[in-house]
PDB file of C-alpha atoms in Angstrom:
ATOM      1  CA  UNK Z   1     148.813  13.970  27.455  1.00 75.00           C
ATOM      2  CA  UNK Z   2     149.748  17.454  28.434  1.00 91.00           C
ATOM      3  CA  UNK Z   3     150.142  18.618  31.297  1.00 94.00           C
ATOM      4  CA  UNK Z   4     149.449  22.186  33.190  1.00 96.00           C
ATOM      5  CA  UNK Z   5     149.555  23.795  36.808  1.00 96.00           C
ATOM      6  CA  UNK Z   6     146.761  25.054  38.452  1.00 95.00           C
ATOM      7  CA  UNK Z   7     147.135  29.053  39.558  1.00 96.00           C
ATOM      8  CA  UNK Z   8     147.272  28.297  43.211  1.00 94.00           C
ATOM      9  CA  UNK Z   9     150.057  25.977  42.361  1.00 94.00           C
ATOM     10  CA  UNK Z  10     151.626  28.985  39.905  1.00 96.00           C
ATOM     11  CA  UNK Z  11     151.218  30.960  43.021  1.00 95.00           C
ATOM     12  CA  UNK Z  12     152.714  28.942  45.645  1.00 94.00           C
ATOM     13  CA  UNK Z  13     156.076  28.893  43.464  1.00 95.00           C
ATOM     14  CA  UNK Z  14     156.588  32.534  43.467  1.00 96.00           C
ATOM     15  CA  UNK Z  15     156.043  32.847  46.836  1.00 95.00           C
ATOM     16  CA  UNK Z  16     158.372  29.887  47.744  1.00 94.00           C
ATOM     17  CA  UNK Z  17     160.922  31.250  45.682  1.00 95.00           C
ATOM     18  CA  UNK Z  18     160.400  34.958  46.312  1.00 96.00           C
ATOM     19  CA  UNK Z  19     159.619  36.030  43.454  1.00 96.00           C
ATOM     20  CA  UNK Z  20     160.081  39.583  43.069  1.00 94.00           C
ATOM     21  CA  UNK Z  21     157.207  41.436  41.427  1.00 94.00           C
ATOM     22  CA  UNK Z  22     159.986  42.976  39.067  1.00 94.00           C
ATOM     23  CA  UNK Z  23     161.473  39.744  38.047  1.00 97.00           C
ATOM     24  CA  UNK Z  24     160.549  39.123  34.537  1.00 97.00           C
ATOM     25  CA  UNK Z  25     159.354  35.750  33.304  1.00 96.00           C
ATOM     26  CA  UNK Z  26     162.721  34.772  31.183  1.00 94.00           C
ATOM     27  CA  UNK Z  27     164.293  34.946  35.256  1.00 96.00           C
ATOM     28  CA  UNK Z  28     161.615  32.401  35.968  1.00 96.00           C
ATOM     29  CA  UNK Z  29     162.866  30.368  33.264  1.00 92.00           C
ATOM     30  CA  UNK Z  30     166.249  30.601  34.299  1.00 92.00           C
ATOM     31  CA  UNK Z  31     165.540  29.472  37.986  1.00 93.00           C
ATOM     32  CA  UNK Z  32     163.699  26.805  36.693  1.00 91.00           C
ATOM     33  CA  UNK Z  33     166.774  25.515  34.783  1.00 86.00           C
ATOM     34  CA  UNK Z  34     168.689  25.873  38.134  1.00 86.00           C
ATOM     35  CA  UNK Z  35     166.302  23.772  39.941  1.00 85.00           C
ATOM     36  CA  UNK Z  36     165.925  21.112  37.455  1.00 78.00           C
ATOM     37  CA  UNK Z  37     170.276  21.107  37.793  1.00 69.00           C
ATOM     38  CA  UNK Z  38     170.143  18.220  34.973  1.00 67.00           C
ATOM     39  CA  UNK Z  39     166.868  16.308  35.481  1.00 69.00           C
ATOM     40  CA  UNK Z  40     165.287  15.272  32.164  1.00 74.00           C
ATOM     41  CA  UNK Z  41     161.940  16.001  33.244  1.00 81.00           C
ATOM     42  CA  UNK Z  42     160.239  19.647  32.910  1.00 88.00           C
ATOM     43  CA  UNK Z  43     158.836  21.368  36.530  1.00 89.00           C
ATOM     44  CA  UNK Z  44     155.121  20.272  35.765  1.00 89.00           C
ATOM     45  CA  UNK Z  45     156.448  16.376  35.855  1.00 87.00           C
ATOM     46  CA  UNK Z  46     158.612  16.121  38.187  1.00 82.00           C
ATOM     47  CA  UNK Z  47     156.624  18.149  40.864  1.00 74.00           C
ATOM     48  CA  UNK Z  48     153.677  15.623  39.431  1.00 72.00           C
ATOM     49  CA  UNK Z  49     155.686  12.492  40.436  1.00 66.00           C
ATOM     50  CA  UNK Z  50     156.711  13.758  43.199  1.00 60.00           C
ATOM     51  CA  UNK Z  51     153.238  14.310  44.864  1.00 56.00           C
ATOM     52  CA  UNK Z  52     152.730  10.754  43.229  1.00 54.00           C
ATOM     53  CA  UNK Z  53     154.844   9.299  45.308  1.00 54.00           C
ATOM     54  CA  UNK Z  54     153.065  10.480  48.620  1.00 56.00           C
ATOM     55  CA  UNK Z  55     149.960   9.576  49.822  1.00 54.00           C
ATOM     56  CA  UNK Z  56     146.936  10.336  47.451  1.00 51.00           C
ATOM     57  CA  UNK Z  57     146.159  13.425  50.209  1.00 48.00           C
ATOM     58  CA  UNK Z  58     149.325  15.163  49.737  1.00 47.00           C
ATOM     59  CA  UNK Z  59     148.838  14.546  45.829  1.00 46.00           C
ATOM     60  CA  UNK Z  60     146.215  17.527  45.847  1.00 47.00           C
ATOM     61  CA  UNK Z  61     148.291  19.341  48.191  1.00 46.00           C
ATOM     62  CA  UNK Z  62     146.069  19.852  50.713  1.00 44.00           C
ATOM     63  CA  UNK Z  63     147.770  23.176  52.195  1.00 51.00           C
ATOM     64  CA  UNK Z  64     146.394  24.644  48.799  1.00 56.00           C
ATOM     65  CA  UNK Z  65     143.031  22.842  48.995  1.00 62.00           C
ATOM     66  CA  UNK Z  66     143.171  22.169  45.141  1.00 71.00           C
ATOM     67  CA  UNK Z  67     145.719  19.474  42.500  1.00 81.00           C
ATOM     68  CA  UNK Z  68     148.905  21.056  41.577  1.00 87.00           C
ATOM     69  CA  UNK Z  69     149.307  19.489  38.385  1.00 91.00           C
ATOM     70  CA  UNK Z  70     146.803  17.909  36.201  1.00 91.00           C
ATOM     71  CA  UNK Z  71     145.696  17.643  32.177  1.00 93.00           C
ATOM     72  CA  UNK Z  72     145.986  21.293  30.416  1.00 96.00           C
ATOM     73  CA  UNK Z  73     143.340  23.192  30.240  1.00 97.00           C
ATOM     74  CA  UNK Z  74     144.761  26.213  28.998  1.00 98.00           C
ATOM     75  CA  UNK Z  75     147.699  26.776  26.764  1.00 98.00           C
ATOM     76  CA  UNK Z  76     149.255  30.535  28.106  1.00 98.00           C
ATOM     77  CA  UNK Z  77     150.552  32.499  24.916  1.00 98.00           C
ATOM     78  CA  UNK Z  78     152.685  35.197  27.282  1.00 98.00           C
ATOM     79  CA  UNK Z  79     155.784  37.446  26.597  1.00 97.00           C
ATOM     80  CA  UNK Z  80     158.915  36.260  28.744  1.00 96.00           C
ATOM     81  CA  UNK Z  81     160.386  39.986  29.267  1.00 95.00           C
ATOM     82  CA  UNK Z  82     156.987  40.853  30.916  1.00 96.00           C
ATOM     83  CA  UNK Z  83     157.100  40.692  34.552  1.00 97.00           C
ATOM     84  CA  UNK Z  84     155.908  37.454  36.069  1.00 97.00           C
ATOM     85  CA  UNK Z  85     153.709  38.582  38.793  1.00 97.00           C
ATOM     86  CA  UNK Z  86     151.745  40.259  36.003  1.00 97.00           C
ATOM     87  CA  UNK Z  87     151.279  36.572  34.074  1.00 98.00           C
ATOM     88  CA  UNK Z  88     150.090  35.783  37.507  1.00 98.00           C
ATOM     89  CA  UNK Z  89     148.054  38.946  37.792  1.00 97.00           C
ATOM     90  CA  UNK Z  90     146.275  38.338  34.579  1.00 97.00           C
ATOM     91  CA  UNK Z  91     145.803  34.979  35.287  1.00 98.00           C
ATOM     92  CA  UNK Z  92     144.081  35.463  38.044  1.00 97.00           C
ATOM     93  CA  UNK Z  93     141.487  38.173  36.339  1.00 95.00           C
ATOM     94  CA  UNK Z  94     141.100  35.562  33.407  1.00 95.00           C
ATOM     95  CA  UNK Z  95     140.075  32.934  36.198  1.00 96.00           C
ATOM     96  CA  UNK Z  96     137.455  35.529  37.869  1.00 93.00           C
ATOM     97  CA  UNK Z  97     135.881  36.778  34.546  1.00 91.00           C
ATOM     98  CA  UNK Z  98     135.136  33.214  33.533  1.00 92.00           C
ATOM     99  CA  UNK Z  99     134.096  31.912  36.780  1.00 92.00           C
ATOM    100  CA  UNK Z 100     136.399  28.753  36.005  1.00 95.00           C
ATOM    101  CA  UNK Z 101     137.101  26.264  39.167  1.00 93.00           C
ATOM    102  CA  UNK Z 102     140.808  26.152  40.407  1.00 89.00           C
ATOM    103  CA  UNK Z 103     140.482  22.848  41.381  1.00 88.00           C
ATOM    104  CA  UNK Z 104     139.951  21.710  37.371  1.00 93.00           C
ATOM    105  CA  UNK Z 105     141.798  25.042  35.378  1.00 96.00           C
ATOM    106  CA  UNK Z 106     145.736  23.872  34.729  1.00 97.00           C
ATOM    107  CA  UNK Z 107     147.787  25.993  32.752  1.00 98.00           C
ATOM    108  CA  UNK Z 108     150.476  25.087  30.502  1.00 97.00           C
ATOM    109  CA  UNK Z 109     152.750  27.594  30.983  1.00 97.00           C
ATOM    110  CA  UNK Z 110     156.295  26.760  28.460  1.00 94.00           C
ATOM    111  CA  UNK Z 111     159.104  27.584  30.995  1.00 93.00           C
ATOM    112  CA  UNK Z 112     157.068  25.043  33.410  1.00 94.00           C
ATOM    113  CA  UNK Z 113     156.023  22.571  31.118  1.00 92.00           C
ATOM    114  CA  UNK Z 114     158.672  22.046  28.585  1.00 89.00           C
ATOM    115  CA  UNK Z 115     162.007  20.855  29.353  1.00 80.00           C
ATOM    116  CA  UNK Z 116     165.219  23.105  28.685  1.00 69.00           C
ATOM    117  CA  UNK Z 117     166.532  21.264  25.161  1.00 68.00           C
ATOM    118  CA  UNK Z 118     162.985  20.621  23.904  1.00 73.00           C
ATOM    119  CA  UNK Z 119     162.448  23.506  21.587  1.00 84.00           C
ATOM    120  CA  UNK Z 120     162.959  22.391  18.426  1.00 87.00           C
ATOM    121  CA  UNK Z 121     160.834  19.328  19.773  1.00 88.00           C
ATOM    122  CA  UNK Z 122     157.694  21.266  20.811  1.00 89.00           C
ATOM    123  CA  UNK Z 123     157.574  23.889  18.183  1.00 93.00           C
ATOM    124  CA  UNK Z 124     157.444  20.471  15.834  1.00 91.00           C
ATOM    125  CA  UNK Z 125     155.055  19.220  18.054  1.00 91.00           C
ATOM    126  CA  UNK Z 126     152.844  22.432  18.609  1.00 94.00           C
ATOM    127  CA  UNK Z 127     149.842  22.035  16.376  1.00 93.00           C
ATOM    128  CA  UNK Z 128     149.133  18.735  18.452  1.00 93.00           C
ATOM    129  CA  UNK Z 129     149.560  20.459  22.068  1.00 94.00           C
ATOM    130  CA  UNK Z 130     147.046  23.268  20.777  1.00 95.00           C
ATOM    131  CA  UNK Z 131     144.885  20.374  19.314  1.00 95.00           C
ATOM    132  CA  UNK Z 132     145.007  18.547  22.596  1.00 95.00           C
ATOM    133  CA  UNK Z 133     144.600  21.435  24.831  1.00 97.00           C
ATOM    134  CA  UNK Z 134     141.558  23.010  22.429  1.00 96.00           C
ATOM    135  CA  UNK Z 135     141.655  26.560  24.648  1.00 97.00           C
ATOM    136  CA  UNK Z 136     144.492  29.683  24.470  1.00 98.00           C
ATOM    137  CA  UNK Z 137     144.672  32.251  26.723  1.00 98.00           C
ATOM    138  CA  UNK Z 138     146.344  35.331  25.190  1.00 98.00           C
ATOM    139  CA  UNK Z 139     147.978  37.265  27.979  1.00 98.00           C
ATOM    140  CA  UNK Z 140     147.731  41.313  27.166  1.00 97.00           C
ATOM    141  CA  UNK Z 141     150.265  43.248  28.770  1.00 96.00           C
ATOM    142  CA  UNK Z 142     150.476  46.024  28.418  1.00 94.00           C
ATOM    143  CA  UNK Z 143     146.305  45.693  26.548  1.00 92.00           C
ATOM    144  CA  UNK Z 144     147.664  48.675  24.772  1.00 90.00           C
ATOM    145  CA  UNK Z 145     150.879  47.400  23.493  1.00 92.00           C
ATOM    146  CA  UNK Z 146     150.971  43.620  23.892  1.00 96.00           C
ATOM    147  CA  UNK Z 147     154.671  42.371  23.663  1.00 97.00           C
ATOM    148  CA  UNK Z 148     153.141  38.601  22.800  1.00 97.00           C
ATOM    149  CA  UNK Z 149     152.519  39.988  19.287  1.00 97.00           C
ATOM    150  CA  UNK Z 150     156.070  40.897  18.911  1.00 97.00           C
ATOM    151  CA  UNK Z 151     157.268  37.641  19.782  1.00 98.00           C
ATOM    152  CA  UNK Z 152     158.102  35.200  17.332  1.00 97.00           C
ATOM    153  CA  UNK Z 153     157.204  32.235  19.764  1.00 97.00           C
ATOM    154  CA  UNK Z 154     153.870  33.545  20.665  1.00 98.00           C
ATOM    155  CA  UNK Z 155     152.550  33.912  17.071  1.00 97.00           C
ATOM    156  CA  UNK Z 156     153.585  30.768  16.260  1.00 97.00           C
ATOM    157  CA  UNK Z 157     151.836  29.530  18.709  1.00 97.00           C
ATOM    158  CA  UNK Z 158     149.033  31.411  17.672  1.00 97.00           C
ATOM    159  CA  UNK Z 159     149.401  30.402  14.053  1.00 96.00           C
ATOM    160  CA  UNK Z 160     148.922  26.915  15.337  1.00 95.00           C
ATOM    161  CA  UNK Z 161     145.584  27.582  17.324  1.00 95.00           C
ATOM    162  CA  UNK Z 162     144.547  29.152  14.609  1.00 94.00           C
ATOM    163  CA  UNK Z 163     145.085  26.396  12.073  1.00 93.00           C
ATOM    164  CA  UNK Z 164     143.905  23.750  14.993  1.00 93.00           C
ATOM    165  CA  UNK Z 165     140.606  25.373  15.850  1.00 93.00           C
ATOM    166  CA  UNK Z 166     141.765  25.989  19.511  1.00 95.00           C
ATOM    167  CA  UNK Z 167     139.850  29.037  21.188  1.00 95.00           C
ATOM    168  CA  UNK Z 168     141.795  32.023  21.761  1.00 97.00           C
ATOM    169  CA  UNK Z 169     140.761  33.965  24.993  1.00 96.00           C
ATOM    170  CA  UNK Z 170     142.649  37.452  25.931  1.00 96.00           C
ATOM    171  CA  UNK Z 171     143.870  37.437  29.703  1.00 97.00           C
ATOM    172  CA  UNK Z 172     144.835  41.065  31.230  1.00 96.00           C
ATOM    173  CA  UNK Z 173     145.089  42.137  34.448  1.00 95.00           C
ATOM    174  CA  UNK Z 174     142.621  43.702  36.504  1.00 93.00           C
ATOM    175  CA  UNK Z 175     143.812  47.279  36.005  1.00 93.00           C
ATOM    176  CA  UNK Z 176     144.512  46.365  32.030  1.00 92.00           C
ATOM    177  CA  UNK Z 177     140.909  45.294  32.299  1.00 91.00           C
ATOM    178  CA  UNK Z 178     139.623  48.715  33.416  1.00 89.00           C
ATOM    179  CA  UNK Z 179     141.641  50.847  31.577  1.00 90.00           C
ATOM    180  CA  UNK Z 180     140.399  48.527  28.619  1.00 89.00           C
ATOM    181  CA  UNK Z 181     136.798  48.875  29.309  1.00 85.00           C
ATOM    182  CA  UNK Z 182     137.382  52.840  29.708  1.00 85.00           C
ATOM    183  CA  UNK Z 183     139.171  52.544  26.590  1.00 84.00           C
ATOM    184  CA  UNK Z 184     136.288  51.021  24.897  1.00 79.00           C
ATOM    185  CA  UNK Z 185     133.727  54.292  25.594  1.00 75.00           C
ATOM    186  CA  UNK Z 186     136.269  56.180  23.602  1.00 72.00           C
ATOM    187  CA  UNK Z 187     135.945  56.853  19.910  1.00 63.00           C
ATOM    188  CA  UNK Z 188     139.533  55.631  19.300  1.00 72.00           C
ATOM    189  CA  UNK Z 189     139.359  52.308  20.789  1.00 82.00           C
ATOM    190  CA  UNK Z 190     139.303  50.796  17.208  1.00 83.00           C
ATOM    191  CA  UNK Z 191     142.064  53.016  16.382  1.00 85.00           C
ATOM    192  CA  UNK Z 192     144.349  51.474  19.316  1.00 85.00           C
ATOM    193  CA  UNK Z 193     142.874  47.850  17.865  1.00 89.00           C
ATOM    194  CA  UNK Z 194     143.944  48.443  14.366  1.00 91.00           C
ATOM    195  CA  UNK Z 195     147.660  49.790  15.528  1.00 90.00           C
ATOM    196  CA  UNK Z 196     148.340  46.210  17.406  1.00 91.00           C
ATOM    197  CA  UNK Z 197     146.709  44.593  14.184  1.00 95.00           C
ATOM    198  CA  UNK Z 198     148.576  45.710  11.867  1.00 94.00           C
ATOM    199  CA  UNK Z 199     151.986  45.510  13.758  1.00 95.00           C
ATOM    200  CA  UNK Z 200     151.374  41.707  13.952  1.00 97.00           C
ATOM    201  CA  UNK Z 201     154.665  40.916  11.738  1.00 97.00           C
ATOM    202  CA  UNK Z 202     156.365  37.635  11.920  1.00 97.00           C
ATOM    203  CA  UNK Z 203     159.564  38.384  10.094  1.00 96.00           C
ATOM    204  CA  UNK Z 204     159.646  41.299  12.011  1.00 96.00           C
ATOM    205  CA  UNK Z 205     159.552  39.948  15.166  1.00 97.00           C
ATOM    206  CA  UNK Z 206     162.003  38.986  18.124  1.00 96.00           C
ATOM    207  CA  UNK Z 207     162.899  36.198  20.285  1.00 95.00           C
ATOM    208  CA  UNK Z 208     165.126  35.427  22.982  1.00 90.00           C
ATOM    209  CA  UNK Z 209     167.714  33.404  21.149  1.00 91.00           C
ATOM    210  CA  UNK Z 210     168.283  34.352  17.595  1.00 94.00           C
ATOM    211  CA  UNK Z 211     168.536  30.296  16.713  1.00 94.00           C
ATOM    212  CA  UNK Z 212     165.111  29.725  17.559  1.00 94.00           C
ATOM    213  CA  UNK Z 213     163.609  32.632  15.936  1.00 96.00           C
ATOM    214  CA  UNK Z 214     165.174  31.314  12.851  1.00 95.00           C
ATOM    215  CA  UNK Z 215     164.466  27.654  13.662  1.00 95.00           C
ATOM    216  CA  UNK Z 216     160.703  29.115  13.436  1.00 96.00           C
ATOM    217  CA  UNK Z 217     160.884  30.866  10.728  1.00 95.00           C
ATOM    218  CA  UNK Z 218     162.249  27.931   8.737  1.00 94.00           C
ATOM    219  CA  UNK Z 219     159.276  25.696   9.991  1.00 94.00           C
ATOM    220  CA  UNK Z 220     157.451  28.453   8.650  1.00 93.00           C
ATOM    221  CA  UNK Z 221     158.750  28.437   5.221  1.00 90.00           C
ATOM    222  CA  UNK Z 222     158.552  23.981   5.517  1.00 88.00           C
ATOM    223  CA  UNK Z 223     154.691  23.993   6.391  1.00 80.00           C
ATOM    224  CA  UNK Z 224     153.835  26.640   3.529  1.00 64.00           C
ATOM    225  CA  UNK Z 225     149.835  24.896   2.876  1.00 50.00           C
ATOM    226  CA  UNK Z 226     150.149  26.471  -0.548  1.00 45.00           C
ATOM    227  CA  UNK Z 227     153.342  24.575  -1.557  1.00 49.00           C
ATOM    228  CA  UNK Z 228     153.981  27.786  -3.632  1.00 52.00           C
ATOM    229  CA  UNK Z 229     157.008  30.415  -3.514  1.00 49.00           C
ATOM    230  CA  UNK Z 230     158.589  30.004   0.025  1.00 54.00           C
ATOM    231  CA  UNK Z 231     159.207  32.324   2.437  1.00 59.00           C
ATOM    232  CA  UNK Z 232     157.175  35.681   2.243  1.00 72.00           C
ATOM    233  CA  UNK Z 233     154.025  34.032   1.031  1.00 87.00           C
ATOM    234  CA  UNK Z 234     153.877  31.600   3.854  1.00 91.00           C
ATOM    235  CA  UNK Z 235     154.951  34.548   6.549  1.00 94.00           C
ATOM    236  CA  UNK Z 236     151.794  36.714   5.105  1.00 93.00           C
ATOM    237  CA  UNK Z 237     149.581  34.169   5.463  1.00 92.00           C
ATOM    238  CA  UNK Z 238     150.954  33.124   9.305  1.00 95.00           C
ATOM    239  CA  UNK Z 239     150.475  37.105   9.750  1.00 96.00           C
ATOM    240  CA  UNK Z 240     146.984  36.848   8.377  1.00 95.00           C
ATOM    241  CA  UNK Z 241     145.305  33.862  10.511  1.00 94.00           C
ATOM    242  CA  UNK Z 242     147.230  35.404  13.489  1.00 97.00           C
ATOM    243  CA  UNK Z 243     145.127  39.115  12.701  1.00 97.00           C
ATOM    244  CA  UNK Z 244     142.270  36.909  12.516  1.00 95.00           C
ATOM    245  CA  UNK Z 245     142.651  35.236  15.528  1.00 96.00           C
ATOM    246  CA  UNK Z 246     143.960  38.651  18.074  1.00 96.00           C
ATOM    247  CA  UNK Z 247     140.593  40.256  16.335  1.00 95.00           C
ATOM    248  CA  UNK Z 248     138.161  37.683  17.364  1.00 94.00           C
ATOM    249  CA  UNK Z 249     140.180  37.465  20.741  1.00 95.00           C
ATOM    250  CA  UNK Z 250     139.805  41.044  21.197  1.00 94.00           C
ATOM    251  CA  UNK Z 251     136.159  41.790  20.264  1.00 90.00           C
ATOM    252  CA  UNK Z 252     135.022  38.628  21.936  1.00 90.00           C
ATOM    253  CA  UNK Z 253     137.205  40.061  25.679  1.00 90.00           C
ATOM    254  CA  UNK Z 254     135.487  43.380  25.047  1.00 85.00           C
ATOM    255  CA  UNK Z 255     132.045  41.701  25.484  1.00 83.00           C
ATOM    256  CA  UNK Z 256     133.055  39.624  27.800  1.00 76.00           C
ATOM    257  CA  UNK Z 257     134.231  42.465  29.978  1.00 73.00           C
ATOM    258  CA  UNK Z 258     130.688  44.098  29.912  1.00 69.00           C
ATOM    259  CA  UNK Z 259     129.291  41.038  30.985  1.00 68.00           C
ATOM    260  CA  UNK Z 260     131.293  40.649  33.941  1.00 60.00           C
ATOM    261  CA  UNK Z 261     131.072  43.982  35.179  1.00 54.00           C
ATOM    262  CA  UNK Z 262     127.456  44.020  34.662  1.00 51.00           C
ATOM    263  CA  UNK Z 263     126.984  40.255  36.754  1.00 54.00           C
ATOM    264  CA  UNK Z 264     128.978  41.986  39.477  1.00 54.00           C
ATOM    265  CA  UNK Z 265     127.022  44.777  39.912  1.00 52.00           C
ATOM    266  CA  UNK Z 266     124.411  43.313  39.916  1.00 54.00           C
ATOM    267  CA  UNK Z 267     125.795  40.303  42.444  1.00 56.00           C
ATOM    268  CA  UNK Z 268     125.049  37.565  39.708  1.00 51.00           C
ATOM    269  CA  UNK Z 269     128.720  36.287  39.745  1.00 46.00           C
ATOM    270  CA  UNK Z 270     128.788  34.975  43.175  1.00 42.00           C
ATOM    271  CA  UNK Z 271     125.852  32.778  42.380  1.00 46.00           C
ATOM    272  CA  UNK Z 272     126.898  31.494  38.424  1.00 44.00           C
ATOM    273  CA  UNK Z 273     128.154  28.101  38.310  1.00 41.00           C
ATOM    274  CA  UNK Z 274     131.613  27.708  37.139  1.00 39.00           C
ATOM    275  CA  UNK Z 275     131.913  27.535  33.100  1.00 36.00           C
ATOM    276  CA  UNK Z 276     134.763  26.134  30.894  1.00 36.00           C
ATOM    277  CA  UNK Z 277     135.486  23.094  33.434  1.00 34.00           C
ATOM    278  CA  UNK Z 278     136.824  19.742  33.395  1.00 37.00           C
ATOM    279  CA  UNK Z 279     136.737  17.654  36.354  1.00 37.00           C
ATOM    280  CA  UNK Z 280     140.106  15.654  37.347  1.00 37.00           C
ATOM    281  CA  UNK Z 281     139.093  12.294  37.928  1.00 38.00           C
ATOM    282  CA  UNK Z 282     141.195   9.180  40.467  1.00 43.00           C
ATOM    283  CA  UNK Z 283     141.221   7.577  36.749  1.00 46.00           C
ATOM    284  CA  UNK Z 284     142.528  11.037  35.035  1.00 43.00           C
ATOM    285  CA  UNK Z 285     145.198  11.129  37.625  1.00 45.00           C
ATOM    286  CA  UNK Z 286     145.846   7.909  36.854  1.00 48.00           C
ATOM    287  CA  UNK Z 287     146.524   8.680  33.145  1.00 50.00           C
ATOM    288  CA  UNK Z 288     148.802  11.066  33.996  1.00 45.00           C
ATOM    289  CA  UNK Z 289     150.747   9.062  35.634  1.00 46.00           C
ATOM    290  CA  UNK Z 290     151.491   6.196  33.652  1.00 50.00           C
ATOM    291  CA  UNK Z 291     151.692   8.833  30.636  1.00 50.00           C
ATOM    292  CA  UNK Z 292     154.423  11.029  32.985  1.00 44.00           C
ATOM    293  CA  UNK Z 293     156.120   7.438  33.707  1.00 49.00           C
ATOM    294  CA  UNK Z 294     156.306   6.505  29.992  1.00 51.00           C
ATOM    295  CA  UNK Z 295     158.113   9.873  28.768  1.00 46.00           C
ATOM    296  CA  UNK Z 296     160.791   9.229  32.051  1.00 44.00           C
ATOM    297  CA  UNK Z 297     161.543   6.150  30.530  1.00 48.00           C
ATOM    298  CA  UNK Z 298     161.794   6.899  26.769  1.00 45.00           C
ATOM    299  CA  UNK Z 299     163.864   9.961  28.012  1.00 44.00           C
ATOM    300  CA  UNK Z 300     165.791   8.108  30.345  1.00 44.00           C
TER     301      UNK Z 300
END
């Protein structure tokens, strides 16, 4: 099972921590590492078992009104040198356009939900997290200039959505989301699309520690579906399904834009039930527990 935090959770952490609206997501990570100070689980488990270990009321963390921690819903594909009050930001606007319940949206978010020395681990292991999860949301920022296509780690991931029929959703803030829809009226907004497109460039891209980039890249080359010539035939085709992917993202985030702003000005979005919801049951809760409890102990 994998796990996610909802964004009331997401939010509570920055504020407990002070996070400053200029402190980029990598900084996150690298408090999160501090906090852990050794402990073999990631922040989404061990702030799980600890609200286990109170009464059932303190579980959902009542001061929020909504669970913490629960199954993913959402796998975030983000940029870690983007600021991480803008993750939050978009977030946020993602939650709003789809009218999705906090109380049932988690978010797996990596720097939260995978522990420090698991990275060779979970990029093995990524086709079955996007499997499990079935839903991506592809944070934009800048909408213009997304770093998450220059990433190495990000279209990997979305390689593996891709390949694993998971959903791919774009998330941008609120002003990225009007200066989008602005955008769109423009006869160049096809122009900007096809710039991002055709900058998507695996080999070409960057990640934070030059190990894992080639770690990734060598997984690349491994899982080559064709079984021909390695290396440049298996990083066109990665490039390829990731175009794919950003362009169905991207069209599909353009309508639903419209949509939104239409059903709130016309005061339809207050009344639409919530869509893209999964309920967290006593028994799902349960789950998570005894699946949080059995990774402790084969990690222990």
């Amino acid at each position: 099972m994998v796990l996610g935090l909802s964004l009331p959770a997401l939010r509570a952490f920055a504020a407990e921590q002070r996070i400053d609206a200029r402190a980029q997501t990598h900084e996150v990570q690298s408090l999160l590492r501090k906090l852990a100070d050794g402990e073999k689980s990631c922040y989404a488990e061990a702030h799980f078992l600890d609200r286990l270990r109170q009464p059932r009321e303190a579980a959902t963390a009542a001061s929020l009104g909504v669970p913490r921690v629960g199954r993913a819903t959402h796998l975030v594909v983000h940029a870690h040198s983007r600021p991480f009050v803008k993750l939050l930001e978009a977030l946020e606007n993602y939650t709003e356009m789809h009218v999705l319940d906090a109380s049932a949206t988690f978010f797996w978010v990596d720097c939260f939900c995978v522990r420090t020395h698991d990275a060779q681990d979970v990029a093995k292991l990524m086709g079955e997290i996007t499997r499990q999860i079935g839903l991506v949301a592809l944070v934009f920022d800048p909408w213009n200039r997304p770093v998450c296509l220059r990433r190495t780690w990000c279209l990997y991931e979305l390689a593996h959505a891709r390949a694993n029929g998971a959903k791919v959703h774009l998330a941008t803030s609120r002003s990225g989301a009007r200066e989008l829809r602005l955008e769109a009226f423009k006869q160049d907004i096809a122009a900007v699309r096809t710039a991002f497109l055709d900058g998507i460039d695996v080999r070409n891209s960057s990640a934070s520690l030059e190990t894992e980039k080639r770690m990734l890249l060598d997984l690349i080359r491994a899982n080559n579906p064709s079984r021909q010539v390695p290396g440049d035939d298996a990083f066109e085709r990665l490039n390829g399904e990731v175009r794919a992917a950003v362009r169905a993202a991207f069209d599909l985030h353009l309508t639903h834009l419209s949509s939104f702003v239409h059903s709130t000005a016309t005061g339809q979005a207050a009344d639409s039930k919530p869509a893209l919801v999964s309920h967290a049951s006593s028994s799902a809760l349960a789950e998570i527990e005894r699946e949080v409890e059995r990774r402790m102990s084969i990690h222990g």
